[in-house]
Amino acid sequence: MIRWRDPRVPPAAAAAAGAVAFAAVLLAQAPATITGAVAGGLAAVIAAASLLVASVKQVATHRPTAMGARWMGGGAVVWAAGVALRSFAEGFVVSFADMFVLLGTVITAGGALIAADRRFPARVALRHLTDAYLCAASLFMIGWVVALRHVYAESADPPTFTLVMLPPMIALLVTCAVIPSVIMSRSSSWLLGLAGVGVLATMTLAGVGTAVARLLDGDPQLWSVMLAPVAFLLVAAVPWGPRFGEGGRPAAGHVVGLAPLALVGVATITLLAHQAGGNAGPPVSGVVVVAASVVLLLLVRLFVVSVANVRMRGLVRLGARQLRELAESTGDVVFTCDYEGEVREIGAGVEVTYGYRPDDLVGGSIFDYIHPEDVPGIQEAMRAMHQDEENAAPGACLIACRVRAADGTWRPTESVATRHVGGDELMLVTTRDVSDEEALRNQVAHLTFHDGITGLPNRAYFEERTREVLSGRTSGNVAVIFLDLDGFTSVNDSVGHASGDYLLGQAARRLRGAVRADDTLARWGGDEFAVLVETGGEAQVAVDLAERLVRAVSQEPFRVADRDVALTASVGVAFTEDDMPAGDLMRNADVAMARSKELGGRRVEVFAAQMHADVVRRLELAADLQRALIEQQFAIEYQPVVDLATSRVTAVEALVRWWRGSVFVPPEQFLGPAEDTGLIVPLSEWILRESCREVAAWRASSWDIGLSVNLSARQIMAPRFVETVEEALSESGLPASALTLEVIEEMLVEDAEETMKRLSELRALGVRLAIDDFGTGYASLAFLRQLPVDMIKIDPSFVSGLGRDDTLTLLTRTIVRLGHDLGLIVVAEGIERPEQLELLKQMGCTRGQGFLVARPMAARGVDSLRRTSLTV
């Protein structure tokens, strides 16, 4: 190597000597230098080309891989250019070629960092830089003891040694700074970054070898020259490996964290061993500075770690205190115990919640306060948590148990047990008293399956219990009883729903006293109750119970709102059959109860298959009725009402007829279902409008004829009933006085107040009113006084006995005389025999109708009677 020239030597001589020496050195080093330059250049070009092609392929899938490959390829080219130029710049201690080499190293390091795809906060990046400095300084001191002190001794020129060794030391520092990021990377391009670290290491070693050769005026060793080309060839092969660009790998942060301390330890041991071996010479300022900087940096790191440790301890204590305060503010009890149940520490909340002083519990066992039935399960859970801790598995469990409070009561609790963070085989337990929640759950469960008015099980409970009994039945018989309170609707209407609910409570107490302890009594809904009976094979047991239920309801009146209310019960009984679903059994009991109600109530009906068939037929008939109303399958026939003295037609009664296809359906078969389903309202409105229109047309031809139309109970109670009658009269032009609306006596008895109000409104329109089937009820005379009736119609049951039954003849005569005395028109219905007609004439009955007089006929048949008299 050419040293700095001596100023005492003449310039020309010095230049000549320098040129000669430079040529000699160049010739001496030419083989290794040229070989390294050529090999490094070729390898760098190959690596750069390979990395460039790989970056183009990876730019769409993983941008860090593409950018890292480009930077590493560029660094390789710049480094190889510096190595090639170094042969022409050996006249300087540190030349521009060394700057190229160092720049290439830095660019390659940047590519490795980009490939690692790591981003650190400023604080973490500063720590990595200090770790890199510690590693580089430790490696320098190890290298100093092993080899560099001999090189320093032979060069005997500290400034030159420092300048020559500075570029490789900077490369070493850069390499140590890159290694943590690459090792801790989880990126899919970590293998490329790792290859970059290998290239940086070979660059550093090659730089050290070149610096040593320069200081010793020798030729670099061939291995140091060929390390970098080999590394470049390996990097060129990396992009074409099977894992390039695929999934990353687990990071090794613990290795990175311990590496600086390990290297400092090794460097310290090496220096101490060197000193102990008696090889220590005079202290070298550079080494002293590096060692001092390492010690100072370690002290700074120790101070920073201590400050962070104090801060973290403060945060842990603050967090523990806040957690305890938060838990106690929510009413929870927080304590620690070991896995044997011994309490080590407990919060003050235990005194508020359970009444115990914390000092009295510390040192004791939690099992002294836990219900004995719950202790085995808790001990098993604690053993499982302990085993999880030994296996390093996360342990936590939810424990539900009963805890004895200081007042001796057992409180339901829910606890969460986790391992204590102190690592001293303790559990941290948070316990909450859930007495209120348990009471609320019980209340909700009770309300879900019990009736709030009677306290009995409700329909949901009864259905579930029936299914349960039927599914578990192996022998015997099961029956279901349905009970309906007759007349309960009128109770609600007369004394209000609150009093009605009170009556239901009384009825429930009576029924509960009538059933057996093993029977299930429930409120089905409204005023209906249900009983599930396990008869044990004796069907009569259920029938006898049903009879007791009827007597329990009707044996004495109920006291409601300072009045006595007499009720009866309609009861239906159904027995299970083989493989019968619970739903079918309850349905059958309901059908039997409905049958009992149809027959007048206060009776027990046992389900028969025919009952269900009748219900199905009624449902089908109701559906057909609705369809017939839409398709206008109904027709109206008119039965004449004649003046018995002159045989002239004075009025007609409108009668509905239904032809279902080609089959005639008698009125008695469909009028009942129409009433039950409510279809009677639109059907009656249609009859009223059509008959008013037809009779109005007859009256327009100067025929003084009237119209009678029967009213149903539902029709009278319809919201717009009076308005409907008024509209029918207005649309048809029929005078109100020509329309007579007929009601039966039962309609006057049921809901009498509202019925009388509606009929009075009709009477105010000018419509005439008639009581049909007069004499069959018990309230006729009273309503004759209250309601301005125009006509009474004698029931056919009286007329049929004329001339054959003296009692019926006398009753008929009385009704006729009563009508005359009250100034009413009397019409006899059901005249079928001549002697009946003669007796009615003798009694003074003015009008009549029946098959003897005229059968019901279509409108065109009535039209033929316009100006003629009937032959009676």
Coordinates of N, CA, C and O in Angstrom, one line a residue, residues 578-724:
D578 N -105.2 -45.2 21.5 CA -103.8 -45.6 21.2 C -103.2 -44.6 20.2 O -103.8 -44.3 19.1
D579 N -102.0 -44.1 20.5 CA -101.2 -43.3 19.6 C -101.9 -42.0 19.2 O -101.7 -41.4 18.2
M580 N -102.8 -41.5 20.1 CA -103.5 -40.3 19.8 C -102.7 -39.1 20.2 O -102.2 -39.0 21.3
P581 N -102.5 -38.1 19.3 CA -101.7 -36.9 19.7 C -102.4 -36.1 20.8 O -103.6 -36.2 20.9
A582 N -101.6 -35.4 21.5 CA -102.2 -34.6 22.6 C -103.2 -33.5 22.0 O -104.2 -33.2 22.6
G583 N -102.8 -33.0 20.9 CA -103.7 -31.9 20.3 C -105.1 -32.5 19.9 O -106.1 -31.8 20.1
D584 N -105.1 -33.7 19.4 CA -106.4 -34.3 19.1 C -107.2 -34.6 20.3 O -108.5 -34.4 20.3
L585 N -106.6 -35.0 21.4 CA -107.3 -35.2 22.7 C -107.9 -33.9 23.2 O -109.1 -33.9 23.6
M586 N -107.2 -32.9 23.2 CA -107.7 -31.6 23.7 C -108.8 -31.1 22.7 O -109.8 -30.5 23.2
R587 N -108.6 -31.3 21.4 CA -109.7 -30.8 20.5 C -111.0 -31.6 20.7 O -112.1 -31.0 20.7
N588 N -110.9 -32.9 21.0 CA -112.1 -33.7 21.2 C -112.8 -33.2 22.4 O -114.1 -33.1 22.4
A589 N -112.1 -32.9 23.5 CA -112.7 -32.4 24.7 C -113.4 -31.0 24.4 O -114.5 -30.8 24.9
D590 N -112.8 -30.2 23.6 CA -113.4 -28.9 23.3 C -114.7 -29.1 22.5 O -115.7 -28.4 22.7
V591 N -114.7 -30.1 21.5 CA -115.9 -30.3 20.7 C -117.0 -30.8 21.6 O -118.2 -30.4 21.5
A592 N -116.7 -31.7 22.6 CA -117.7 -32.2 23.5 C -118.3 -31.1 24.3 O -119.5 -31.1 24.6
M593 N -117.4 -30.2 24.8 CA -117.9 -29.0 25.6 C -118.8 -28.2 24.7 O -119.9 -27.7 25.2
A594 N -118.5 -27.9 23.5 CA -119.3 -27.1 22.6 C -120.7 -27.8 22.4 O -121.7 -27.1 22.3
R595 N -120.7 -29.1 22.3 CA -121.9 -29.9 22.1 C -122.8 -29.7 23.4 O -124.0 -29.5 23.3
S596 N -122.1 -29.7 24.6 CA -122.9 -29.5 25.8 C -123.5 -28.2 25.9 O -124.6 -28.0 26.3
K597 N -122.8 -27.2 25.4 CA -123.3 -25.8 25.4 C -124.5 -25.7 24.4 O -125.5 -25.0 24.7
E598 N -124.4 -26.3 23.3 CA -125.5 -26.3 22.3 C -126.8 -26.9 22.8 O -127.9 -26.5 22.5
L599 N -126.6 -27.9 23.7 CA -127.8 -28.6 24.3 C -128.3 -27.8 25.5 O -129.2 -28.4 26.2
G600 N -127.9 -26.7 25.8 CA -128.4 -25.9 26.9 C -127.5 -25.7 28.1 O -127.9 -24.9 29.0
G601 N -126.4 -26.4 28.1 CA -125.5 -26.2 29.2 C -125.9 -27.0 30.5 O -126.9 -27.7 30.5
R602 N -125.1 -26.8 31.5 CA -125.3 -27.5 32.8 C -125.4 -29.0 32.6 O -126.3 -29.7 33.1
R603 N -124.5 -29.5 31.8 CA -124.5 -30.9 31.5 C -123.1 -31.4 31.1 O -122.3 -30.6 30.8
V604 N -122.9 -32.7 31.2 CA -121.7 -33.3 30.8 C -121.9 -34.1 29.5 O -122.8 -34.9 29.4
E605 N -121.0 -33.8 28.5 CA -121.1 -34.6 27.3 C -119.7 -35.3 27.1 O -118.7 -34.7 27.2
V606 N -119.8 -36.6 26.8 CA -118.6 -37.4 26.5 C -118.4 -37.4 25.0 O -119.4 -37.6 24.2
F607 N -117.2 -37.2 24.5 CA -116.9 -37.0 23.1 C -117.2 -38.4 22.4 O -116.9 -39.4 22.9
A608 N -117.9 -38.2 21.2 CA -118.1 -39.3 20.3 C -117.6 -38.9 18.9 O -117.6 -37.7 18.6
A609 N -117.3 -39.8 18.1 CA -116.7 -39.5 16.8 C -117.6 -38.7 16.0 O -117.2 -37.9 15.2
Q610 N -119.0 -38.9 16.2 CA -119.9 -38.2 15.4 C -119.9 -36.7 15.7 O -120.2 -35.9 14.8
M611 N -119.5 -36.3 16.9 CA -119.4 -34.9 17.2 C -118.4 -34.2 16.4 O -118.6 -33.1 15.8
H612 N -117.2 -34.8 16.2 CA -116.2 -34.2 15.4 C -116.7 -34.1 13.9 O -116.4 -33.1 13.2
A613 N -117.3 -35.2 13.5 CA -117.8 -35.1 12.1 C -118.8 -34.0 11.9 O -118.8 -33.3 10.9
D614 N -119.7 -33.8 12.9 CA -120.6 -32.6 12.9 C -119.9 -31.3 12.8 O -120.3 -30.4 12.1
V615 N -118.8 -31.2 13.6 CA -118.1 -29.9 13.6 C -117.4 -29.7 12.2 O -117.4 -28.6 11.7
V616 N -116.9 -30.8 11.7 CA -116.2 -30.6 10.3 C -117.3 -30.2 9.3 O -117.0 -29.4 8.5
R617 N -118.5 -30.9 9.4 CA -119.5 -30.5 8.4 C -120.0 -29.0 8.6 O -120.2 -28.3 7.6
R618 N -120.0 -28.6 9.8 CA -120.4 -27.2 10.1 C -119.4 -26.3 9.5 O -119.7 -25.2 8.9
L619 N -118.1 -26.6 9.7 CA -117.0 -25.8 9.1 C -117.1 -25.8 7.6 O -116.9 -24.7 7.0
E620 N -117.3 -26.9 7.0 CA -117.4 -27.0 5.6 C -118.6 -26.2 5.1 O -118.6 -25.5 4.1
L621 N -119.7 -26.3 5.9 CA -120.9 -25.6 5.5 C -120.7 -24.1 5.6 O -121.2 -23.3 4.7
A622 N -120.0 -23.7 6.6 CA -119.7 -22.2 6.7 C -118.8 -21.7 5.5 O -119.1 -20.6 5.0
A623 N -117.9 -22.5 5.1 CA -117.1 -22.1 3.9 C -117.9 -22.1 2.7 O -117.8 -21.2 1.9
D624 N -118.9 -23.1 2.6 CA -119.7 -23.1 1.4 C -120.7 -21.9 1.4 O -121.1 -21.3 0.4
L625 N -121.1 -21.5 2.7 CA -122.0 -20.3 2.8 C -121.3 -19.1 2.3 O -121.9 -18.2 1.6
Q626 N -120.1 -18.9 2.7 CA -119.4 -17.7 2.3 C -119.2 -17.7 0.7 O -119.4 -16.6 0.1
R627 N -118.9 -18.8 0.2 CA -118.8 -18.9 -1.3 C -120.1 -18.7 -2.0 O -120.2 -18.0 -3.0
A628 N -121.2 -19.2 -1.4 CA -122.5 -19.0 -2.0 C -122.9 -17.5 -1.9 O -123.6 -17.1 -2.8
L629 N -122.5 -16.9 -0.9 CA -122.9 -15.4 -0.8 C -122.2 -14.6 -1.8 O -122.7 -13.7 -2.4
I630 N -120.9 -15.0 -2.1 CA -120.1 -14.3 -3.2 C -120.7 -14.6 -4.5 O -120.8 -13.7 -5.4
E631 N -121.1 -15.9 -4.8 CA -121.5 -16.3 -6.1 C -123.1 -16.2 -6.2 O -123.6 -16.6 -7.3
Q632 N -123.7 -15.6 -5.3 CA -125.2 -15.3 -5.3 C -126.0 -16.6 -5.6 O -126.8 -16.6 -6.6
Q633 N -125.8 -17.6 -4.8 CA -126.5 -18.8 -4.9 C -127.8 -18.8 -4.2 O -128.6 -19.8 -4.2
F634 N -128.1 -17.7 -3.4 CA -129.3 -17.7 -2.6 C -130.5 -17.1 -3.5 O -130.3 -16.3 -4.4
A635 N -131.7 -17.4 -3.1 CA -132.9 -16.9 -3.7 C -133.9 -16.6 -2.6 O -133.8 -17.1 -1.4
I636 N -134.9 -15.8 -2.9 CA -135.9 -15.4 -1.9 C -137.3 -15.9 -2.4 O -137.6 -15.8 -3.6
E637 N -138.0 -16.6 -1.5 CA -139.4 -17.0 -1.7 C -140.2 -16.2 -0.8 O -139.8 -15.8 0.3
Y638 N -141.5 -16.0 -1.2 CA -142.4 -15.2 -0.4 C -143.6 -16.0 0.0 O -144.2 -16.7 -0.8
Q639 N -143.9 -16.1 1.3 CA -145.1 -16.8 1.8 C -146.2 -15.7 2.0 O -146.0 -14.8 2.9
P640 N -147.3 -15.8 1.3 CA -148.4 -14.8 1.5 C -149.0 -14.8 2.9 O -149.1 -15.9 3.5
V641 N -149.4 -13.6 3.4 CA -150.2 -13.5 4.6 C -151.5 -12.9 4.1 O -151.6 -11.9 3.5
V642 N -152.6 -13.6 4.5 CA -153.9 -13.3 3.9 C -154.9 -12.8 5.0 O -154.7 -13.1 6.2
D643 N -155.8 -12.0 4.6 CA -156.9 -11.6 5.4 C -157.9 -12.8 5.5 O -158.5 -13.1 4.5
L644 N -158.1 -13.4 6.7 CA -158.9 -14.6 6.8 C -160.4 -14.3 6.4 O -161.1 -15.2 6.0
A645 N -160.8 -13.1 6.6 CA -162.2 -12.8 6.3 C -162.4 -12.6 4.8 O -163.5 -13.1 4.2
T646 N -161.5 -12.0 4.0 CA -161.7 -11.8 2.6 C -160.8 -12.6 1.7 O -161.0 -12.6 0.5
S647 N -159.8 -13.4 2.3 CA -158.9 -14.2 1.6 C -158.0 -13.4 0.6 O -157.5 -14.0 -0.3
R648 N -157.9 -12.1 0.8 CA -157.0 -11.3 0.0 C -155.6 -11.3 0.7 O -155.4 -11.2 1.9
V649 N -154.6 -11.2 -0.2 CA -153.2 -11.2 0.2 C -152.9 -9.8 0.7 O -153.0 -8.8 0.0
T650 N -152.5 -9.6 2.0 CA -152.2 -8.3 2.6 C -150.7 -8.1 2.7 O -150.2 -6.9 2.8
A651 N -149.9 -9.2 2.8 CA -148.5 -9.0 3.0 C -147.8 -10.3 2.6 O -148.5 -11.4 2.4
V652 N -146.5 -10.3 2.5 CA -145.7 -11.5 2.2 C -144.5 -11.5 3.2 O -144.0 -10.4 3.6
E653 N -144.2 -12.7 3.6 CA -143.0 -12.9 4.4 C -141.8 -13.4 3.6 O -142.0 -14.4 2.9
A654 N -140.7 -12.7 3.6 CA -139.5 -13.1 2.8 C -138.8 -14.2 3.5 O -138.4 -14.2 4.7
L655 N -138.6 -15.3 2.7 CA -137.9 -16.5 3.2 C -136.7 -16.8 2.3 O -136.9 -16.8 1.1
V656 N -135.5 -17.1 2.8 CA -134.3 -17.3 2.0 C -134.3 -18.8 1.7 O -134.6 -19.7 2.5
R657 N -133.8 -19.1 0.5 CA -133.6 -20.4 0.0 C -132.2 -20.6 -0.6 O -131.7 -19.6 -1.2
W658 N -131.6 -21.8 -0.4 CA -130.2 -22.0 -0.9 C -130.2 -23.3 -1.7 O -130.5 -24.3 -1.2
W659 N -129.8 -23.1 -3.0 CA -129.6 -24.3 -3.8 C -128.1 -24.4 -4.0 O -127.4 -23.6 -4.7
R660 N -127.5 -25.4 -3.3 CA -126.0 -25.7 -3.4 C -125.8 -26.6 -4.6 O -125.9 -27.8 -4.5
G661 N -125.6 -26.0 -5.8 CA -125.6 -26.7 -7.0 C -127.0 -27.1 -7.4 O -127.9 -26.2 -7.5
S662 N -127.3 -28.4 -7.4 CA -128.6 -28.8 -7.7 C -129.3 -29.4 -6.5 O -130.4 -29.9 -6.5
V663 N -128.7 -29.2 -5.3 CA -129.2 -29.7 -4.0 C -129.8 -28.6 -3.2 O -129.2 -27.6 -3.0
F664 N -131.0 -28.8 -2.8 CA -131.7 -27.8 -1.9 C -131.3 -28.1 -0.5 O -131.3 -29.2 0.0
V665 N -130.8 -27.0 0.2 CA -130.4 -27.1 1.6 C -131.5 -26.4 2.4 O -131.8 -25.2 2.3
P666 N -132.1 -27.2 3.3 CA -133.2 -26.6 4.2 C -132.6 -25.5 5.0 O -131.5 -25.5 5.5
P667 N -133.4 -24.5 5.3 CA -133.0 -23.3 6.1 C -132.5 -23.7 7.4 O -131.5 -23.1 8.0
E668 N -133.1 -24.7 8.1 CA -132.7 -25.1 9.4 C -131.3 -25.6 9.5 O -130.7 -25.7 10.5
Q669 N -130.8 -26.0 8.3 CA -129.4 -26.6 8.3 C -128.3 -25.5 8.1 O -127.2 -25.7 8.5
F670 N -128.7 -24.4 7.5 CA -127.6 -23.4 7.3 C -127.8 -22.1 8.0 O -126.9 -21.3 8.2
L671 N -129.0 -21.8 8.5 CA -129.2 -20.5 9.3 C -128.4 -20.5 10.6 O -127.9 -19.5 11.0
G672 N -128.4 -21.7 11.3 CA -127.6 -21.8 12.5 C -126.1 -21.5 12.3 O -125.5 -20.6 13.0
P673 N -125.4 -22.2 11.4 CA -124.0 -21.9 11.1 C -123.8 -20.5 10.6 O -122.8 -19.9 10.9
A674 N -124.8 -20.0 9.8 CA -124.6 -18.6 9.4 C -124.6 -17.6 10.6 O -123.9 -16.6 10.6
E675 N -125.5 -17.9 11.5 CA -125.5 -17.1 12.7 C -124.2 -17.2 13.5 O -123.7 -16.2 14.0
D676 N -123.7 -18.4 13.7 CA -122.5 -18.6 14.5 C -121.3 -18.0 13.8 O -120.4 -17.4 14.5
T677 N -121.2 -18.0 12.5 CA -120.0 -17.4 11.8 C -120.1 -15.9 11.6 O -119.2 -15.3 11.1
G678 N -121.4 -15.4 11.7 CA -121.5 -14.0 11.5 C -121.9 -13.7 10.0 O -122.2 -12.5 9.7
L679 N -122.0 -14.7 9.2 CA -122.4 -14.5 7.8 C -123.9 -14.2 7.7 O -124.3 -13.7 6.6
I680 N -124.6 -14.4 8.8 CA -126.0 -14.0 8.8 C -126.2 -12.5 8.5 O -127.3 -12.1 8.0
V681 N -125.3 -11.7 8.9 CA -125.4 -10.2 8.8 C -125.4 -9.8 7.3 O -126.4 -9.2 6.9
P682 N -124.4 -10.2 6.5 CA -124.5 -9.8 5.1 C -125.6 -10.5 4.4 O -126.2 -9.9 3.5
L683 N -125.9 -11.7 4.8 CA -127.0 -12.5 4.1 C -128.3 -11.8 4.4 O -129.2 -11.6 3.5
S684 N -128.6 -11.3 5.7 CA -129.8 -10.7 6.0 C -129.9 -9.3 5.3 O -131.0 -8.9 4.9
E685 N -128.8 -8.6 5.2 CA -128.8 -7.3 4.5 C -129.3 -7.5 3.0 O -130.0 -6.7 2.5
W686 N -128.7 -8.6 2.4 CA -129.1 -8.9 1.0 C -130.6 -9.2 0.9 O -131.3 -8.7 0.0
I687 N -131.1 -10.0 1.8 CA -132.5 -10.4 1.8 C -133.4 -9.1 2.0 O -134.4 -8.9 1.3
L688 N -133.0 -8.2 2.9 CA -133.7 -7.0 3.1 C -133.8 -6.1 1.9 O -134.9 -5.7 1.5
R689 N -132.7 -5.9 1.3 CA -132.6 -5.0 0.1 C -133.4 -5.6 -1.1 O -134.2 -4.9 -1.8
E690 N -133.2 -6.9 -1.3 CA -133.9 -7.6 -2.5 C -135.4 -7.6 -2.3 O -136.2 -7.3 -3.2
S691 N -135.9 -8.0 -1.1 CA -137.3 -8.1 -0.8 C -137.9 -6.7 -0.8 O -139.1 -6.5 -1.3
C692 N -137.2 -5.7 -0.3 CA -137.8 -4.3 -0.3 C -137.9 -3.8 -1.8 O -138.9 -3.2 -2.1
R693 N -137.0 -4.1 -2.6 CA -137.0 -3.7 -4.0 C -138.2 -4.4 -4.7 O -138.9 -3.8 -5.5
E694 N -138.4 -5.7 -4.4 CA -139.5 -6.4 -5.1 C -140.8 -5.9 -4.6 O -141.8 -5.7 -5.5
V695 N -141.0 -5.8 -3.4 CA -142.3 -5.3 -2.8 C -142.6 -3.9 -3.3 O -143.8 -3.5 -3.6
A696 N -141.6 -3.1 -3.3 CA -141.8 -1.7 -3.8 C -142.3 -1.7 -5.2 O -143.1 -0.8 -5.6
A697 N -141.8 -2.6 -6.0 CA -142.2 -2.7 -7.4 C -143.7 -3.1 -7.5 O -144.5 -2.6 -8.3
W698 N -144.2 -4.0 -6.6 CA -145.6 -4.4 -6.6 C -146.4 -3.2 -6.1 O -147.5 -3.0 -6.7
R699 N -146.0 -2.5 -5.1 CA -146.8 -1.4 -4.6 C -146.9 -0.3 -5.7 O -147.8 0.5 -5.7
A700 N -145.9 -0.2 -6.5 CA -145.9 0.9 -7.6 C -147.0 0.6 -8.6 O -147.4 1.5 -9.3
S701 N -147.5 -0.6 -8.6 CA -148.6 -0.9 -9.5 C -150.0 -0.9 -8.8 O -150.9 -1.7 -9.1
S702 N -150.0 -0.1 -7.7 CA -151.3 0.2 -7.0 C -151.7 -1.1 -6.2 O -152.9 -1.3 -6.1
W703 N -150.8 -1.9 -5.8 CA -151.1 -3.0 -4.9 C -150.7 -2.7 -3.5 O -149.5 -2.6 -3.2
D704 N -151.6 -2.6 -2.6 CA -151.3 -2.3 -1.2 C -150.9 -3.6 -0.5 O -151.8 -4.3 0.0
I705 N -149.6 -3.8 -0.5 CA -149.1 -5.1 0.1 C -147.9 -4.7 1.0 O -147.2 -3.8 0.7
G706 N -147.8 -5.5 2.1 CA -146.7 -5.2 3.0 C -145.7 -6.3 3.0 O -145.8 -7.3 2.3
L707 N -144.6 -6.1 3.7 CA -143.4 -7.0 3.7 C -143.0 -7.3 5.1 O -142.9 -6.4 5.9
S708 N -142.8 -8.6 5.4 CA -142.3 -9.0 6.7 C -140.9 -9.7 6.5 O -140.8 -10.5 5.6
V709 N -140.0 -9.3 7.3 CA -138.6 -9.8 7.3 C -138.2 -10.2 8.7 O -138.4 -9.4 9.6
N710 N -137.7 -11.4 8.8 CA -137.2 -11.9 10.1 C -135.8 -11.3 10.4 O -134.9 -11.2 9.5
L711 N -135.6 -10.9 11.7 CA -134.3 -10.4 12.1 C -133.6 -11.5 13.0 O -134.2 -12.2 13.7
S712 N -132.2 -11.5 12.8 CA -131.4 -12.3 13.7 C -130.7 -11.5 14.8 O -130.7 -10.3 14.7
A713 N -130.3 -12.2 15.8 CA -129.7 -11.5 16.9 C -128.4 -10.7 16.5 O -128.2 -9.6 16.9
R714 N -127.6 -11.4 15.7 CA -126.4 -10.7 15.2 C -126.7 -9.5 14.3 O -126.0 -8.5 14.4
Q715 N -127.7 -9.6 13.6 CA -128.1 -8.5 12.7 C -128.5 -7.3 13.5 O -128.1 -6.2 13.2
I716 N -129.3 -7.5 14.5 CA -129.7 -6.4 15.4 C -128.5 -5.7 16.0 O -128.5 -4.5 16.1
M717 N -127.5 -6.5 16.5 CA -126.4 -5.9 17.2 C -125.3 -5.4 16.3 O -124.2 -5.0 16.7
A718 N -125.5 -5.6 14.9 CA -124.5 -5.1 14.0 C -124.4 -3.5 14.1 O -125.3 -2.8 14.4
P719 N -123.1 -3.0 14.0 CA -122.9 -1.6 14.2 C -123.8 -0.6 13.4 O -124.3 0.4 13.9
R720 N -124.1 -1.0 12.1 CA -124.9 -0.1 11.3 C -126.2 -0.7 10.9 O -126.7 -0.5 9.8
F721 N -126.8 -1.4 11.9 CA -128.1 -2.1 11.5 C -129.2 -1.1 11.2 O -129.9 -1.2 10.2
V722 N -129.4 -0.1 12.0 CA -130.5 0.9 11.8 C -130.2 1.6 10.5 O -131.2 1.8 9.6
E723 N -129.0 2.0 10.2 CA -128.6 2.7 9.0 C -128.9 1.8 7.8 O -129.3 2.3 6.7
T724 N -128.6 0.5 7.9 CA -128.8 -0.4 6.8 C -130.3 -0.5 6.4 O -130.7 -0.5 5.2

